Coordinates of C-alpha atoms in Angstrom, one line a residue:
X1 CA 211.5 161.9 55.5
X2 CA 211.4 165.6 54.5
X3 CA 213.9 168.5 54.2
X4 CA 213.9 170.8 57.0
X5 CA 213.1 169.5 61.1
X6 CA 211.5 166.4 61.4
X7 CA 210.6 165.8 65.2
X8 CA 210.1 162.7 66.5
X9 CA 210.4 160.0 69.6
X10 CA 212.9 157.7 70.1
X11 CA 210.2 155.2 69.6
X12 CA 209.0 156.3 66.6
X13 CA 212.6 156.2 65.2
X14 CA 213.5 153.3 65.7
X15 CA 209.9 151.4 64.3
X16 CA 210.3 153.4 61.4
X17 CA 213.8 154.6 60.5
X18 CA 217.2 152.8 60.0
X19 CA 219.4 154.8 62.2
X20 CA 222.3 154.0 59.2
X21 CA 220.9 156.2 56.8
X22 CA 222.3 159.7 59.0
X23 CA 225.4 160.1 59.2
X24 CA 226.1 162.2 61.9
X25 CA 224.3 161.7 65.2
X26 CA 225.3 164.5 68.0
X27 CA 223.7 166.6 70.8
X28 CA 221.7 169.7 70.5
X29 CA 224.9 171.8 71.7
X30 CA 227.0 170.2 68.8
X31 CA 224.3 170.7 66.5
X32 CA 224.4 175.1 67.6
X33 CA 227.9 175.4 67.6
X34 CA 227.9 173.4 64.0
X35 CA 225.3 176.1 63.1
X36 CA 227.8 179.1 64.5
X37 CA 230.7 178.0 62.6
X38 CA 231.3 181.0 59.3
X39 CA 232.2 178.2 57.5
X40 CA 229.7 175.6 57.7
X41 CA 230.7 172.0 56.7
X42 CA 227.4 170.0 57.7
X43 CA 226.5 166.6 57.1
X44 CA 223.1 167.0 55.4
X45 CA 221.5 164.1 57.4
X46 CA 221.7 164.1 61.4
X47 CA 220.2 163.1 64.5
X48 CA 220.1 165.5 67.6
X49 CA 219.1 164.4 70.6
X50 CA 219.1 166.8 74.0
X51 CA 216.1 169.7 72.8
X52 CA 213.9 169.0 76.3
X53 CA 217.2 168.5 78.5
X54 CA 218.5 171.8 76.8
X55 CA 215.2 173.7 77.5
X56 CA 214.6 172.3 80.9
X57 CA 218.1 173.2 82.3
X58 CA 218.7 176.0 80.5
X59 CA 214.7 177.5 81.3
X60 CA 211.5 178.0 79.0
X61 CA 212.6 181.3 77.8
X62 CA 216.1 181.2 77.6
X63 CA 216.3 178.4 75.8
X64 CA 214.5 179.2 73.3
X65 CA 215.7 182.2 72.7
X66 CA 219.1 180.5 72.6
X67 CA 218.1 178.0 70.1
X68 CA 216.3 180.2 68.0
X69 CA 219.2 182.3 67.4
X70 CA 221.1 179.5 66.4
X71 CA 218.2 177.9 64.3
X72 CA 217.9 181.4 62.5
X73 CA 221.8 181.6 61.8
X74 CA 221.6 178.1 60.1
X75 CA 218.7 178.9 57.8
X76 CA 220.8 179.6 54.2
X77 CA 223.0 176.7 55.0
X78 CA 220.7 173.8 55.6
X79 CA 217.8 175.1 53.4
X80 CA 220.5 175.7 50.5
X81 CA 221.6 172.2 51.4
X82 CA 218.2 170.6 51.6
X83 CA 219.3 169.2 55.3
X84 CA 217.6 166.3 57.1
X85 CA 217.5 167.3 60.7
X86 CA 215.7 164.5 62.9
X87 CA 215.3 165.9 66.2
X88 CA 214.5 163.2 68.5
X89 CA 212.7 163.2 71.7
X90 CA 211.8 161.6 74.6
X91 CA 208.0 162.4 74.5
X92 CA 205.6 162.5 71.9
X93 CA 204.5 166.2 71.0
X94 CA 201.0 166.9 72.6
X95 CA 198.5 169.4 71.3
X96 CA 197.2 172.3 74.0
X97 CA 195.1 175.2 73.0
X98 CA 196.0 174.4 69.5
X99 CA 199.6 174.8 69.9
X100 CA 202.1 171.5 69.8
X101 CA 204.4 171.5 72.7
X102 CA 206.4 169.3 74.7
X103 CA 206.2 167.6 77.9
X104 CA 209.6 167.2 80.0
X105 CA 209.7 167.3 84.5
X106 CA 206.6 169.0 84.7
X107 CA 207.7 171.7 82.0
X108 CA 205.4 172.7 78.9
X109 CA 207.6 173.9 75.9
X110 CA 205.9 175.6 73.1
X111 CA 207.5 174.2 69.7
X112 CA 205.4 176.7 67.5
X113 CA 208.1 179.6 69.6
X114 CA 211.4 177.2 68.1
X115 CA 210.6 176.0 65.0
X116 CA 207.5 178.3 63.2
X117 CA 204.2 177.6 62.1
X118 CA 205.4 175.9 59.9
X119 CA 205.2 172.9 62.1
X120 CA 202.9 170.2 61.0
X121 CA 202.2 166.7 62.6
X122 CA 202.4 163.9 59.9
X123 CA 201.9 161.0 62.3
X124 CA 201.0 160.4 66.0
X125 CA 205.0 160.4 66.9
X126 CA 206.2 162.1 64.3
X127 CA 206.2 166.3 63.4
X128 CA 207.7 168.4 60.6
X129 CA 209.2 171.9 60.3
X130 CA 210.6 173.5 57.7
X131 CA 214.5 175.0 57.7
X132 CA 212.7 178.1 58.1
X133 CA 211.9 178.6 61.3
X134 CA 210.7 182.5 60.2
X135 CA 208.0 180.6 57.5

């Protein structure tokens, strides 16, 4: 697995990873406020589940407006860290006009707007992004 995001399913996890090896396992709204904290104590490996629950109930734009401003104020700490951030999620990332997104209640979330081009599929299932989200 590689520093910075690495997206996934729930599938795909659990074929392919030992859910051991992170430490910390918590929801997108732990992982932000983690992220606000001034003084950041962050496990360097952790799961976070909830990113299509937080974007659907919270709306498209909103959301990721919310979570890139939290994304962006974690960028020195995890990339000075070299974190391991699986995201996991409930659908596999499709591909439209050339932009990955997700699929969640009838809901299209462009992933390109959260987490940069730098945002590369590795495997069917399985997506990575660097810490940052600006590159």
């Amino acid at each position: 697995m590689l520093k910075g995001y690495n997206l996934m399913t729930k599938i795909y996890n659990k074929e392919n990873y030992l859910d051991e090896e992170f430490v910390e396992k918590m929801s997108i709204i732990q992982f932000m406020k983690l992220l606000d904290k001034k003084d950041k104590r962050i496990e360097t490996q952790i799961e976070v589940y909830g990113l299509e629950e937080f974007l659907y109930y919270t709306g498209k734009e909103e959301g990721i407006k919310i979570l890139k401003k939290y994304f962006d104020k974690g960028i020195d700490y995890l990339s000075n860290n070299f974190a391991i951030i699986k995201i996991i999620l409930e659908q596999k990332i499709s591909v439209w006009n050339g932009k990955p997104i997700i699929k969640y209640k009838n809901e299209e979330y462009p992933l390109t707007n959260i987490f940069g081009t730098s945002l590369k599929q590795q495997e069917s299932e399985f997506w990575t992004a660097n810490t940052n989200i600006n590159s």
